[in-house]
Amino acid sequence: MSRPAVQSGILDIAPYVGGESDIEGAGQIIKLSSNEGALGPSPAAAEAFAVISRDLHRYPDGDCAALRTAIGEVHGVDAANVVCGSGSDEIISLICQAYAGPGDEVLYSRHGFLMYPISAQAVGATPVTAPETDLTADVDALLAAVTERTRILFLANPNNPTGTYISADEVTRLRDGLRDDILLVIDAAYAEYVERPDYDAGVNLVEGGDNVVMTRTFSKIYGLGGMRLGWAYCPPAVADVLHRIRGPFNVNAAAQAAGAAAVRDAAFTAKVRAHNARWLPWTRDQLLALGLKITDSAGNFVLVCFDGLDANTAEAADGFLKQHGIIVRRMAGYGLPDCLRITIGTEAEMRTVVDTLARFLGRNE
Ligand SMILES: *Cc1c(COP(=O)(O)O)cnc(C)c1O
């Protein structure tokens, strides 16, 4: 018996597993598994969504014109070179489709975001990883891993799940060390959260050449994960290519309306950023005081590691948290089996997680 033949590489893909959202039998749950905004979406975005619900029979604007204008104004970028997608996941996949294929290599760092190898394999390309130093992207190691087959280099900055980032100078050094025919994709999904003076999301690098793209998302600080909305800032030739291969209506009308309202709601964005600036360091300090290892995350989450704690493994901690209605993310799929990733939620949620981990470790008075 024969059956339809699937393209090579596709059956090698380990499907992406999203954060869990439910615990059977639990009442109220605390979901800190997907880096969603702690304070939900902007009220202005929810209102725009409600308004457009009356016009669901209308096709969306295939150019995302109003949304791109809003992004251009708020982020200080040229709207003509912004390409919107159904989540930045779609942009990552379009970039792989356009610039890599069988025999080509797609490079990223060891604990980089899993959509990079998935999207590379989906087009028959080979994902290649470079080692990290202290769970942080290593520019020298990335450059050393470049071969004549390398077509794309994905750098999540800050990275998910480690939360670590490299400075603007280091990103520039990476770009300067790459051949001009390799596309550097800077995935700045968490850029709005970063409070570090030496960080830059990459706008100037995009504008300064032909081989750098920056991707952004509405799923994190804007709290619109359910809408599926992301964008890329591209050199004109790359924008032209992505427009040719994307679906004509790849971003739905509700996402465009909610996204434009969210990006213009500067007060709400500032509030979410301030919330994170308070509760990220608080959470980090509390977990360090419990004797846990933790990376220096610049995003809206922490990576907590349980190695060297004998029976108190990440798996056991995850089970204990679940029993108490708290969902975090296991990290075995990222090659970090001793670690858990915990999103920064509300104050009450963070206090509950810390208390529960203290009880797990037997540290409660
Ligand atoms: C969450 C995340 C994204 C966003 O994906 P969407 O498809 O826009 O929801 C992209 N890159 C990284 C590194 C992320 O953590």
Tab-separated table of C-alpha atoms and ligand atoms in Angstrom:
chain	number	residue	atom	x	y	z
A	1	MET	CA	0.000	0.000	0.000
A	2	SER	CA	1.295	3.425	-0.806
A	3	ARG	CA	0.177	6.719	0.628
A	4	PRO	CA	0.827	10.350	-0.140
A	5	ALA	CA	4.524	11.065	0.321
A	6	VAL	CA	5.376	13.832	2.738
A	7	GLN	CA	8.271	16.188	1.995
A	8	SER	CA	11.588	15.144	3.526
A	9	GLY	CA	12.335	16.507	6.980
A	10	ILE	CA	8.731	17.049	7.981
A	11	LEU	CA	8.336	13.803	9.906
A	12	ASP	CA	11.523	14.663	11.846
A	13	ILE	CA	9.783	17.666	13.391
A	14	ALA	CA	9.009	17.396	17.100
A	15	PRO	CA	5.696	19.315	17.217
A	16	TYR	CA	5.707	22.474	19.334
A	17	VAL	CA	4.006	21.944	22.674
A	18	GLY	CA	2.487	25.104	24.120
A	19	GLY	CA	2.198	25.839	27.828
A	20	GLU	CA	-0.510	23.865	29.597
A	21	SER	CA	-3.600	25.810	30.572
A	22	ASP	CA	-5.611	23.450	32.731
A	23	ILE	CA	-5.208	21.038	35.624
A	24	GLU	CA	-7.823	18.330	35.881
A	25	GLY	CA	-9.867	18.596	39.063
A	26	ALA	CA	-8.309	21.884	40.161
A	27	GLY	CA	-10.565	24.832	40.904
A	28	GLN	CA	-8.961	28.207	40.432
A	29	ILE	CA	-5.663	27.877	38.584
A	30	ILE	CA	-2.703	30.208	38.226
A	31	LYS	CA	-1.321	30.013	34.685
A	32	LEU	CA	2.278	31.111	34.392
A	33	SER	CA	3.333	28.857	31.537
A	34	SER	CA	3.197	30.971	28.362
A	35	ASN	CA	4.671	34.420	29.161
A	36	GLU	CA	1.305	36.073	28.602
A	37	GLY	CA	0.833	39.640	29.836
A	38	ALA	CA	0.351	39.764	33.610
A	39	LEU	CA	-2.388	42.389	33.377
A	40	GLY	CA	-4.243	41.066	30.328
A	41	PRO	CA	-4.926	43.168	27.238
A	42	SER	CA	-5.348	46.939	27.125
A	43	PRO	CA	-8.992	47.955	27.696
A	44	ALA	CA	-8.735	49.944	24.445
A	45	ALA	CA	-7.811	46.753	22.568
A	46	ALA	CA	-10.747	44.861	24.093
A	47	GLU	CA	-13.056	47.718	23.084
A	48	ALA	CA	-11.745	47.731	19.476
A	49	PHE	CA	-12.322	43.971	19.370
A	50	ALA	CA	-15.917	44.439	20.548
A	51	VAL	CA	-16.568	47.095	17.918
A	52	ILE	CA	-15.277	44.999	15.021
A	53	SER	CA	-17.366	42.025	16.145
A	54	ARG	CA	-20.273	43.677	14.314
A	55	ASP	CA	-18.446	43.498	10.972
A	56	LEU	CA	-17.209	39.929	10.929
A	57	HIS	CA	-18.555	39.366	7.422
A	58	ARG	CA	-16.025	41.876	6.015
A	59	TYR	CA	-12.641	40.767	4.744
A	60	PRO	CA	-9.746	42.406	6.573
A	61	ASP	CA	-7.490	45.026	5.019
A	62	GLY	CA	-4.902	42.883	3.251
A	63	ASP	CA	-2.293	45.632	3.681
A	64	CYS	CA	-2.833	46.113	7.440
A	65	ALA	CA	-2.482	49.821	6.638
A	66	ALA	CA	-3.902	51.334	9.847
A	67	LEU	CA	-2.051	48.843	12.011
A	68	ARG	CA	1.269	49.433	10.231
A	69	THR	CA	0.803	53.195	10.560
A	70	ALA	CA	0.218	52.796	14.306
A	71	ILE	CA	3.295	50.557	14.661
A	72	GLY	CA	5.366	53.027	12.637
A	73	GLU	CA	4.361	55.977	14.806
A	74	VAL	CA	4.743	54.271	18.156
A	75	HIS	CA	7.944	52.345	17.451
A	76	GLY	CA	9.626	54.981	15.270
A	77	VAL	CA	9.943	52.743	12.221
A	78	ASP	CA	9.077	53.225	8.544
A	79	ALA	CA	5.592	51.687	8.153
A	80	ALA	CA	6.333	50.858	4.506
A	81	ASN	CA	8.877	48.274	5.664
A	82	VAL	CA	6.715	46.641	8.329
A	83	VAL	CA	5.228	43.244	7.456
A	84	CYS	CA	2.480	41.913	9.736
A	85	GLY	CA	1.794	38.266	10.417
A	86	SER	CA	-0.488	35.923	12.283
A	87	GLY	CA	1.856	35.912	15.269
A	88	SER	CA	5.588	36.324	14.843
A	89	ASP	CA	5.547	32.541	14.461
A	90	GLU	CA	4.103	33.057	10.973
A	91	ILE	CA	6.847	35.567	10.139
A	92	ILE	CA	9.522	33.101	11.301
A	93	SER	CA	7.983	30.464	9.078
A	94	LEU	CA	7.690	32.818	6.060
A	95	ILE	CA	11.348	33.811	6.454
A	96	CYS	CA	12.393	30.140	6.411
A	97	GLN	CA	10.180	29.463	3.381
A	98	ALA	CA	11.709	32.358	1.467
A	99	TYR	CA	15.367	32.027	2.409
A	100	ALA	CA	16.124	28.375	3.214
A	101	GLY	CA	15.506	24.964	1.708
A	102	PRO	CA	16.965	21.459	1.447
A	103	GLY	CA	20.735	21.470	1.927
A	104	ASP	CA	20.708	24.843	3.690
A	105	GLU	CA	21.449	25.465	7.360
A	106	VAL	CA	19.488	27.620	9.786
A	107	LEU	CA	21.617	28.633	12.761
A	108	TYR	CA	20.498	29.571	16.283
A	109	SER	CA	21.902	29.292	19.787
A	110	ARG	CA	21.661	26.149	21.917
A	111	HIS	CA	18.643	27.076	24.032
A	112	GLY	CA	17.003	29.286	21.436
A	113	PHE	CA	13.274	29.469	20.748
A	114	LEU	CA	11.946	26.138	19.394
A	115	MET	CA	10.017	27.643	16.484
A	116	TYR	CA	13.357	28.160	14.680
A	117	PRO	CA	14.208	24.452	14.208
A	118	ILE	CA	10.552	23.610	13.566
A	119	SER	CA	10.237	26.223	10.804
A	120	ALA	CA	13.628	25.255	9.331
A	121	GLN	CA	12.713	21.572	9.175
A	122	ALA	CA	9.336	22.383	7.669
A	123	VAL	CA	11.118	23.708	4.560
A	124	GLY	CA	13.641	20.848	4.437
A	125	ALA	CA	16.529	22.922	5.844
A	126	THR	CA	18.843	21.706	8.605
A	127	PRO	CA	18.719	23.416	12.018
A	128	VAL	CA	22.172	23.927	13.542
A	129	THR	CA	22.877	25.098	17.092
A	130	ALA	CA	25.881	26.952	18.504
A	131	PRO	CA	26.898	26.510	22.160
A	132	GLU	CA	26.031	29.187	24.732
A	133	THR	CA	28.076	30.636	27.586
A	134	ASP	CA	26.217	30.817	30.915
A	135	LEU	CA	22.909	30.186	29.114
A	136	THR	CA	23.546	33.291	26.999
A	137	ALA	CA	24.043	33.549	23.234
A	138	ASP	CA	27.767	33.565	22.424
A	139	VAL	CA	28.664	35.696	19.400
A	140	ASP	CA	32.000	33.952	18.796
A	141	ALA	CA	30.385	30.512	18.982
A	142	LEU	CA	27.615	31.580	16.588
A	143	LEU	CA	30.138	32.981	14.097
A	144	ALA	CA	32.257	29.822	14.406
A	145	ALA	CA	29.209	27.696	13.559
A	146	VAL	CA	28.589	29.500	10.252
A	147	THR	CA	29.300	27.351	7.192
A	148	GLU	CA	28.967	27.976	3.466
A	149	ARG	CA	25.482	26.456	3.759
A	150	THR	CA	24.232	28.876	6.424
A	151	ARG	CA	21.339	30.999	5.115
A	152	ILE	CA	19.596	32.377	8.238
A	153	LEU	CA	20.720	33.087	11.794
A	154	PHE	CA	17.940	33.505	14.374
A	155	LEU	CA	18.813	35.383	17.563
A	156	ALA	CA	16.089	35.796	20.189
A	157	ASN	CA	17.154	38.851	22.181
A	158	PRO	CA	16.226	38.511	25.016
A	159	ASN	CA	15.971	34.778	24.519
A	160	ASN	CA	13.095	32.548	25.524
A	161	PRO	CA	13.391	30.433	27.709
A	162	THR	CA	16.640	31.664	29.283
A	163	GLY	CA	15.661	35.349	29.538
A	164	THR	CA	19.255	36.381	28.848
A	165	TYR	CA	20.217	38.974	26.220
A	166	ILE	CA	23.302	40.295	24.487
A	167	SER	CA	24.164	44.004	24.273
A	168	ALA	CA	23.657	46.220	21.237
A	169	ASP	CA	27.435	46.179	20.678
A	170	GLU	CA	27.474	42.393	20.669
A	171	VAL	CA	24.575	42.185	18.200
A	172	THR	CA	26.429	44.628	15.929
A	173	ARG	CA	29.574	42.510	16.212
A	174	LEU	CA	27.503	39.475	15.233
A	175	ARG	CA	26.089	41.252	12.183
A	176	ASP	CA	29.532	42.559	11.177
A	177	GLY	CA	30.979	39.052	11.379
A	178	LEU	CA	28.345	37.520	9.094
A	179	ARG	CA	28.545	37.215	5.324
A	180	ASP	CA	26.156	39.630	3.583
A	181	ASP	CA	24.188	36.745	2.073
A	182	ILE	CA	23.161	35.418	5.500
A	183	LEU	CA	19.944	36.866	6.920
A	184	LEU	CA	20.213	37.832	10.600
A	185	VAL	CA	16.784	37.685	12.250
A	186	ILE	CA	16.643	39.451	15.613
A	187	ASP	CA	13.560	38.154	17.431
A	188	ALA	CA	12.794	40.920	19.930
A	189	ALA	CA	9.568	39.443	21.325
A	190	TYR	CA	10.367	40.782	24.823
A	191	ALA	CA	11.965	44.105	23.811
A	192	GLU	CA	9.291	46.257	25.496
A	193	TYR	CA	10.140	44.736	28.879
A	194	VAL	CA	13.896	45.250	28.791
A	195	GLU	CA	15.235	47.794	31.278
A	196	ARG	CA	18.962	47.650	30.466
A	197	PRO	CA	20.945	50.613	29.129
A	198	ASP	CA	23.111	48.535	26.768
A	199	TYR	CA	20.122	46.825	25.079
A	200	ASP	CA	18.709	47.682	21.675
A	201	ALA	CA	15.929	45.892	19.803
A	202	GLY	CA	17.683	46.279	16.444
A	203	VAL	CA	15.878	49.008	14.466
A	204	ASN	CA	19.146	50.721	13.492
A	205	LEU	CA	20.679	47.466	12.294
A	206	VAL	CA	17.652	46.815	10.066
A	207	GLU	CA	17.933	50.306	8.583
A	208	GLY	CA	21.702	50.042	8.200
A	209	GLY	CA	21.864	47.178	5.715
A	210	ASP	CA	20.141	44.588	3.569
A	211	ASN	CA	20.447	41.471	5.704
A	212	VAL	CA	18.901	42.188	9.123
A	213	VAL	CA	15.242	41.684	10.065
A	214	MET	CA	13.705	42.425	13.480
A	215	THR	CA	10.563	40.553	14.549
A	216	ARG	CA	8.118	41.682	17.256
A	217	THR	CA	4.934	40.303	18.770
A	218	PHE	CA	1.661	41.439	20.309
A	219	SER	CA	1.539	38.265	22.422
A	220	LYS	CA	3.742	39.467	25.282
A	221	ILE	CA	3.573	43.028	26.678
A	222	TYR	CA	0.424	43.794	24.664
A	223	GLY	CA	-1.392	40.757	26.070
A	224	LEU	CA	-2.916	39.682	22.738
A	225	GLY	CA	-1.646	36.099	22.416
A	226	GLY	CA	-5.127	34.882	21.565
A	227	MET	CA	-5.341	37.279	18.611
A	228	ARG	CA	-2.200	35.958	16.863
A	229	LEU	CA	-0.395	39.098	15.780
A	230	GLY	CA	3.247	39.867	15.113
A	231	TRP	CA	5.313	42.026	12.786
A	232	ALA	CA	8.698	42.269	11.154
A	233	TYR	CA	10.761	45.345	10.335
A	234	CYS	CA	12.614	44.543	7.136
A	235	PRO	CA	14.931	45.886	4.471
A	236	PRO	CA	12.673	46.789	1.478
A	237	ALA	CA	13.760	43.748	-0.588
A	238	VAL	CA	12.919	41.356	2.271
A	239	ALA	CA	9.528	43.037	2.845
A	240	ASP	CA	8.807	42.601	-0.869
A	241	VAL	CA	9.631	38.880	-0.680
A	242	LEU	CA	7.505	38.274	2.444
A	243	HIS	CA	4.534	40.091	0.868
A	244	ARG	CA	4.738	37.792	-2.177
A	245	ILE	CA	4.498	34.574	-0.170
A	246	ARG	CA	2.174	35.536	2.690
A	247	GLY	CA	-1.543	34.876	2.443
A	248	PRO	CA	-3.402	37.922	1.065
A	249	PHE	CA	-5.417	38.205	4.297
A	250	ASN	CA	-2.959	36.629	6.732
A	251	VAL	CA	-3.882	38.958	9.619
A	252	ASN	CA	-7.541	38.854	10.591
A	253	ALA	CA	-9.632	41.986	11.074
A	254	ALA	CA	-10.031	41.593	14.836
A	255	ALA	CA	-6.281	41.251	15.324
A	256	GLN	CA	-5.646	44.376	13.243
A	257	ALA	CA	-8.198	46.417	15.197
A	258	ALA	CA	-7.120	45.204	18.634
A	259	GLY	CA	-3.436	45.516	17.736
A	260	ALA	CA	-3.689	49.109	16.522
A	261	ALA	CA	-5.566	50.103	19.687
A	262	ALA	CA	-3.085	48.235	21.918
A	263	VAL	CA	0.027	49.747	20.405
A	264	ARG	CA	-1.426	53.268	20.755
A	265	ASP	CA	-2.358	52.721	24.419
A	266	ALA	CA	0.987	53.950	25.724
A	267	ALA	CA	-0.317	54.394	29.270
A	268	PHE	CA	-1.325	50.754	29.528
A	269	THR	CA	1.977	49.553	28.044
A	270	ALA	CA	3.864	51.696	30.568
A	271	LYS	CA	1.792	50.214	33.377
A	272	VAL	CA	2.606	46.638	32.327
A	273	ARG	CA	6.275	47.515	31.959
A	274	ALA	CA	6.362	49.090	35.426
A	275	HIS	CA	4.599	46.046	36.880
A	276	ASN	CA	7.266	43.777	35.405
A	277	ALA	CA	10.090	46.075	36.523
A	278	ARG	CA	8.834	45.624	40.070
A	279	TRP	CA	7.885	41.942	40.187
A	280	LEU	CA	10.642	40.439	38.039
A	281	PRO	CA	13.441	41.457	40.461
A	282	TRP	CA	11.239	40.674	43.461
A	283	THR	CA	10.628	37.151	42.176
A	284	ARG	CA	14.289	36.693	41.307
A	285	ASP	CA	15.415	37.776	44.791
A	286	GLN	CA	12.871	35.558	46.558
A	287	LEU	CA	13.849	32.490	44.534
A	288	LEU	CA	17.567	33.165	45.025
A	289	ALA	CA	16.927	33.402	48.772
A	290	LEU	CA	15.362	29.924	48.595
A	291	GLY	CA	18.685	28.606	47.247
A	292	LEU	CA	17.478	28.159	43.676
A	293	LYS	CA	19.569	29.023	40.632
A	294	ILE	CA	18.135	31.617	38.347
A	295	THR	CA	19.267	33.351	35.151
A	296	ASP	CA	19.449	37.144	34.863
A	297	SER	CA	16.252	37.427	32.840
A	298	ALA	CA	15.365	40.675	31.074
A	299	GLY	CA	11.930	39.430	29.948
A	300	ASN	CA	8.615	38.815	31.716
A	301	PHE	CA	9.630	35.418	33.064
A	302	VAL	CA	12.348	33.691	35.070
A	303	LEU	CA	14.237	30.472	34.399
A	304	VAL	CA	14.673	28.608	37.696
A	305	CYS	CA	17.010	25.633	37.952
A	306	PHE	CA	16.935	22.868	40.545
A	307	ASP	CA	20.220	21.055	39.827
A	308	GLY	CA	22.188	20.010	42.893
A	309	LEU	CA	19.100	19.887	45.111
A	310	ASP	CA	18.918	16.049	45.320
A	311	ALA	CA	15.306	14.896	45.455
A	312	ASN	CA	14.036	18.430	44.945
A	313	THR	CA	14.055	18.146	41.164
A	314	ALA	CA	12.378	20.421	38.658
A	315	GLU	CA	9.973	17.588	37.900
A	316	ALA	CA	9.022	17.210	41.566
A	317	ALA	CA	8.653	20.970	41.959
A	318	ASP	CA	6.414	21.102	38.898
A	319	GLY	CA	4.259	18.297	40.349
A	320	PHE	CA	3.990	20.101	43.708
A	321	LEU	CA	3.041	23.391	42.022
A	322	LYS	CA	0.406	21.579	39.950
A	323	GLN	CA	-1.118	20.040	43.075
A	324	HIS	CA	-1.552	23.599	44.271
A	325	GLY	CA	-3.161	24.779	41.042
A	326	ILE	CA	-0.085	26.496	39.579
A	327	ILE	CA	0.983	25.813	35.997
A	328	VAL	CA	4.554	26.660	34.958
A	329	ARG	CA	6.615	25.388	32.028
A	330	ARG	CA	8.852	22.299	32.080
A	331	MET	CA	11.991	22.828	30.033
A	332	ALA	CA	13.087	19.330	28.969
A	333	GLY	CA	12.158	20.135	25.352
A	334	TYR	CA	14.729	22.929	25.455
A	335	GLY	CA	17.481	20.677	26.820
A	336	LEU	CA	17.040	22.131	30.327
A	337	PRO	CA	15.444	19.231	32.250
A	338	ASP	CA	16.509	20.668	35.642
A	339	CYS	CA	14.751	23.970	35.052
A	340	LEU	CA	11.269	25.504	35.071
A	341	ARG	CA	10.201	28.703	33.358
A	342	ILE	CA	7.825	30.867	35.372
A	343	THR	CA	6.013	33.861	33.862
A	344	ILE	CA	5.706	37.049	35.917
A	345	GLY	CA	2.004	37.284	36.782
A	346	THR	CA	0.103	39.515	39.182
A	347	GLU	CA	1.444	40.379	42.632
A	348	ALA	CA	-0.872	37.834	44.260
A	349	GLU	CA	0.193	35.147	41.786
A	350	MET	CA	3.883	35.776	42.391
A	351	ARG	CA	3.457	35.703	46.162
A	352	THR	CA	1.586	32.395	45.887
A	353	VAL	CA	4.241	30.813	43.627
A	354	VAL	CA	7.083	31.854	45.915
A	355	ASP	CA	5.232	30.611	49.028
A	356	THR	CA	4.435	27.323	47.347
A	357	LEU	CA	8.041	26.770	46.226
A	358	ALA	CA	9.222	27.606	49.752
A	359	ARG	CA	6.895	24.918	51.093
A	360	PHE	CA	8.126	22.482	48.464
A	361	LEU	CA	11.697	23.094	49.602
A	362	GLY	CA	10.698	22.843	53.293
A	363	ARG	CA	11.699	26.471	53.898
A	364	ASN	CA	8.459	27.705	55.415
A	365	GLU	CA	8.482	28.679	59.041
B	1	LIG	C1	6.432	34.298	22.532
B	1	LIG	C2	7.542	34.406	21.536
B	1	LIG	C3	7.268	34.753	20.230
B	1	LIG	C4	5.889	35.199	19.869
B	1	LIG	O1	5.209	34.388	19.097
B	1	LIG	P1	3.775	34.828	18.533
B	1	LIG	O2	3.656	33.889	17.396
B	1	LIG	O3	3.884	36.258	18.083
B	1	LIG	O4	2.790	34.627	19.616
B	1	LIG	C5	8.316	34.839	19.331
B	1	LIG	N1	9.583	34.611	19.726
B	1	LIG	C6	9.886	34.319	20.989
B	1	LIG	C7	11.299	34.154	21.385
B	1	LIG	C8	8.868	34.189	21.921
B	1	LIG	O5	9.149	33.850	23.182
